[in-house]
XYZ file of N, CA, C and O in Angstrom:
276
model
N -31.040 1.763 6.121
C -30.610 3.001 5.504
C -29.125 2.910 5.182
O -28.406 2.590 6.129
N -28.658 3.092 4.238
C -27.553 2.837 3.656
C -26.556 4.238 4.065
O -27.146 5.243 4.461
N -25.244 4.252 3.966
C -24.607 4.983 4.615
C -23.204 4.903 3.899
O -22.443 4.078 4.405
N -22.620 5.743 2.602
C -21.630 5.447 1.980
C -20.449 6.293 2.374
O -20.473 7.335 1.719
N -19.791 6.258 2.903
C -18.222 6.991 3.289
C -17.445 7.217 2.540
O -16.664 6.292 2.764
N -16.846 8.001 1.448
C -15.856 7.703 0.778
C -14.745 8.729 1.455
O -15.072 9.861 1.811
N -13.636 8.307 1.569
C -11.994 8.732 1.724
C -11.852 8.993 0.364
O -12.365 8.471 -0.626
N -10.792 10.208 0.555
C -10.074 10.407 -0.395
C -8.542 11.323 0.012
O -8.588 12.257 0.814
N -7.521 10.992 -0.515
C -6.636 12.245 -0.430
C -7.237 13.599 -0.579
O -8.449 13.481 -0.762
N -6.895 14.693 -0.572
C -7.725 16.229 -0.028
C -6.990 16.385 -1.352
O -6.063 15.630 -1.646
N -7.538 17.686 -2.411
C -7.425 17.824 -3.596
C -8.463 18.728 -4.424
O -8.339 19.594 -5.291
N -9.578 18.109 -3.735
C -10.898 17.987 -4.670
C -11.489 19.185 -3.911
O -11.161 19.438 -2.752
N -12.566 20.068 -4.764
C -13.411 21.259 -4.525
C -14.533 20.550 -4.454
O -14.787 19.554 -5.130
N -15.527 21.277 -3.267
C -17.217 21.169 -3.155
C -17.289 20.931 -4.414
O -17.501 19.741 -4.649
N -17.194 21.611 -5.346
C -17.844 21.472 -6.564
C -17.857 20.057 -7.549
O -18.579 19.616 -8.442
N -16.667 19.644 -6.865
C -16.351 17.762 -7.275
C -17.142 17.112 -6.708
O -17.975 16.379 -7.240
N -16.935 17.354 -5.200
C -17.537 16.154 -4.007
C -19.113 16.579 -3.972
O -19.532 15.791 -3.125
N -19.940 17.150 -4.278
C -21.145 17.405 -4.086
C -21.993 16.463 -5.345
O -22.902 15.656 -5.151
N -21.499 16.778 -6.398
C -21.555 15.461 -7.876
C -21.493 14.170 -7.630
O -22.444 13.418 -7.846
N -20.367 13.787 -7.154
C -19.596 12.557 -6.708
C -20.812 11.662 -5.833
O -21.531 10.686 -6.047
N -20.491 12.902 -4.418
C -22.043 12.234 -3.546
C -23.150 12.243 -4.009
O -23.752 11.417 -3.322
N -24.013 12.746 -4.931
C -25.308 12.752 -5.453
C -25.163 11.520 -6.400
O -26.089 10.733 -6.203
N -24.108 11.015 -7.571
C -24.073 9.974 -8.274
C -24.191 9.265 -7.037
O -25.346 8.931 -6.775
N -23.332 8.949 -6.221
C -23.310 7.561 -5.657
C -24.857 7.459 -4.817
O -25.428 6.368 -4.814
N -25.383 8.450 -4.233
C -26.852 8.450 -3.772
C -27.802 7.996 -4.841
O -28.464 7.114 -4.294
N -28.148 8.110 -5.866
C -28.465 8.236 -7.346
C -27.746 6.752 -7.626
O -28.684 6.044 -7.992
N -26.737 6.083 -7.628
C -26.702 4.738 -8.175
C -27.145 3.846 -7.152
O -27.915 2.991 -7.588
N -26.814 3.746 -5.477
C -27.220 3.145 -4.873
C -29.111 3.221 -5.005
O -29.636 2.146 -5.294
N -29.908 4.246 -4.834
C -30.981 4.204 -5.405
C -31.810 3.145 -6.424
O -32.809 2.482 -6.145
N -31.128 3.198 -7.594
C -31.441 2.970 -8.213
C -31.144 0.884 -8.367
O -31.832 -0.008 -8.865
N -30.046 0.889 -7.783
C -29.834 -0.625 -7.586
C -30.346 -1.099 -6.376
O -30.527 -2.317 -6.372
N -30.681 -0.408 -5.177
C -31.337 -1.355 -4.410
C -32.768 -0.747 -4.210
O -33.175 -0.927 -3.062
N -33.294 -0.339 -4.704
C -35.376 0.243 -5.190
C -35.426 0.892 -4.041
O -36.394 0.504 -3.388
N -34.681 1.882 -3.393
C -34.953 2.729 -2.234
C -35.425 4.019 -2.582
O -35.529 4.428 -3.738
N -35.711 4.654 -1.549
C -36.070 6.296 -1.590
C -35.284 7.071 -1.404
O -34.791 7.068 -0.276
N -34.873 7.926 -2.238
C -33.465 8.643 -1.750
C -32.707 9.169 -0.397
O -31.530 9.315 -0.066
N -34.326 9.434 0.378
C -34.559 9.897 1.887
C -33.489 9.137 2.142
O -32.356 9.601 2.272
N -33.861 7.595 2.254
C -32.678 6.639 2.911
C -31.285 6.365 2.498
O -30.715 5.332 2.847
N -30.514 7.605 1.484
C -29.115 7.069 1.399
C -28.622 7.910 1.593
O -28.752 8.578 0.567
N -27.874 8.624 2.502
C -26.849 9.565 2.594
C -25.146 9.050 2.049
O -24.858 8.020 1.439
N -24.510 9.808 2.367
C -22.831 9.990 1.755
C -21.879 11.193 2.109
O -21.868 12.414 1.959
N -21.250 10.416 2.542
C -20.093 11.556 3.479
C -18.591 11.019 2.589
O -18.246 9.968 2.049
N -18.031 12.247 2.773
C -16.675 12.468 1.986
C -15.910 13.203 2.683
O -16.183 14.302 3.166
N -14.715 12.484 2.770
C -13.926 12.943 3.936
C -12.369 12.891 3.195
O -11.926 11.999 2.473
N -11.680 14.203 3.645
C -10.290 14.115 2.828
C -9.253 13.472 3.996
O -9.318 13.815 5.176
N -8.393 12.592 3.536
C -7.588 11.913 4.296
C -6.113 12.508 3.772
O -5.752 12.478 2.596
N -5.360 13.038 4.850
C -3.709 13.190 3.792
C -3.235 12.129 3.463
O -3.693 11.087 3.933
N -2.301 12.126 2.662
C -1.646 11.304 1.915
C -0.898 10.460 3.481
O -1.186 9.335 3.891
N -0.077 11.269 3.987
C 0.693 10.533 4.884
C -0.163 9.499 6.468
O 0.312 8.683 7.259
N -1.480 10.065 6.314
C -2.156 8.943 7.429
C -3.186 7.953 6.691
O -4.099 7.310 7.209
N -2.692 8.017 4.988
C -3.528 6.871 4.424
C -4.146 5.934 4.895
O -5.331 5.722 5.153
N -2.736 5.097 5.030
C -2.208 3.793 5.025
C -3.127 3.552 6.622
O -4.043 2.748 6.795
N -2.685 4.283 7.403
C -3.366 4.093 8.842
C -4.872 3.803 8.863
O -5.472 2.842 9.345
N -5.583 5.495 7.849
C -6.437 5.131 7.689
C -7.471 4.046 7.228
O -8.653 3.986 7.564
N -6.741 3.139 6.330
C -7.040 1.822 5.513
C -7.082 0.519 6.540
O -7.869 -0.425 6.624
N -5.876 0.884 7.294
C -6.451 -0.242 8.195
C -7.712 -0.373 9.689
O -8.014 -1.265 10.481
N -8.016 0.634 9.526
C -9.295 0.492 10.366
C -10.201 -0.083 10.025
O -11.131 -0.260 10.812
N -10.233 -0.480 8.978
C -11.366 -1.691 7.822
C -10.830 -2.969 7.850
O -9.761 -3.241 7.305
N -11.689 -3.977 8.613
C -11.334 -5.447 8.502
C -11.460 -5.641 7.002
O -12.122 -5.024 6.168
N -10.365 -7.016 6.864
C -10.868 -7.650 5.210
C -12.085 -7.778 4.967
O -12.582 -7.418 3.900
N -12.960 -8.490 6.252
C -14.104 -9.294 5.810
C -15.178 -8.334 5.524
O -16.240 -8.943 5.400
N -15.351 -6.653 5.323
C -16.385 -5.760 5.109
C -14.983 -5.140 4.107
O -15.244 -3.948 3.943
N -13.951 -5.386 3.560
C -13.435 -4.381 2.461
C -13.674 -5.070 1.213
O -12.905 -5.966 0.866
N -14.829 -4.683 0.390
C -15.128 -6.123 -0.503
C -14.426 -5.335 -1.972
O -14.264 -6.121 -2.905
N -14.086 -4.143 -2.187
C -13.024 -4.245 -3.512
C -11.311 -3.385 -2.534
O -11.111 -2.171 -2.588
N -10.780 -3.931 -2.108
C -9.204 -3.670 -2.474
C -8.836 -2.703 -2.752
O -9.502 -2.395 -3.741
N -7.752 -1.459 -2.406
C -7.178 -0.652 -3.472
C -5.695 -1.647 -3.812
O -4.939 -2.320 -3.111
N -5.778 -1.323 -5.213
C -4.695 -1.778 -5.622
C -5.135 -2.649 -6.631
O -4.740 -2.527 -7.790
N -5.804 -3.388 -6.330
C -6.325 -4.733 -6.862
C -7.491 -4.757 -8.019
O -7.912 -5.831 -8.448
């Protein structure tokens, strides 16, 4: 069962993040032949100033695109 997290700086209304999570439920779907049952997605606002902190709790070897890059 797949399990997508996205961070973001805080900004954004339900009305963004509820879209956002249904596309990414809705593309993962559709690229790996699952049932929607099995993909959830959580969205979580991070401030600007504990970014950086936050970013490093992710080893390289599971961060497979970069910000920045």
């Amino acid at each position: 069962m797949p399990h997508v997290a996205i961070t973001m700086i805080p900004g954004r209304d339900d009305a963004t993040k509820c879209p956002l999570a249904l596309k990414t439920q809705e593309f993962l779907v559709r690229e790996l032949g699952i049932d929607p049952k099995f993909v959830s997605v959580s969205i979580e606002d991070i401030p600007m100033e504990d970014w950086q902190k936050s970013m490093e709790q992710f080893p390289d070897d599971i961060l497979y695109v970069k910000p920045g890059v």
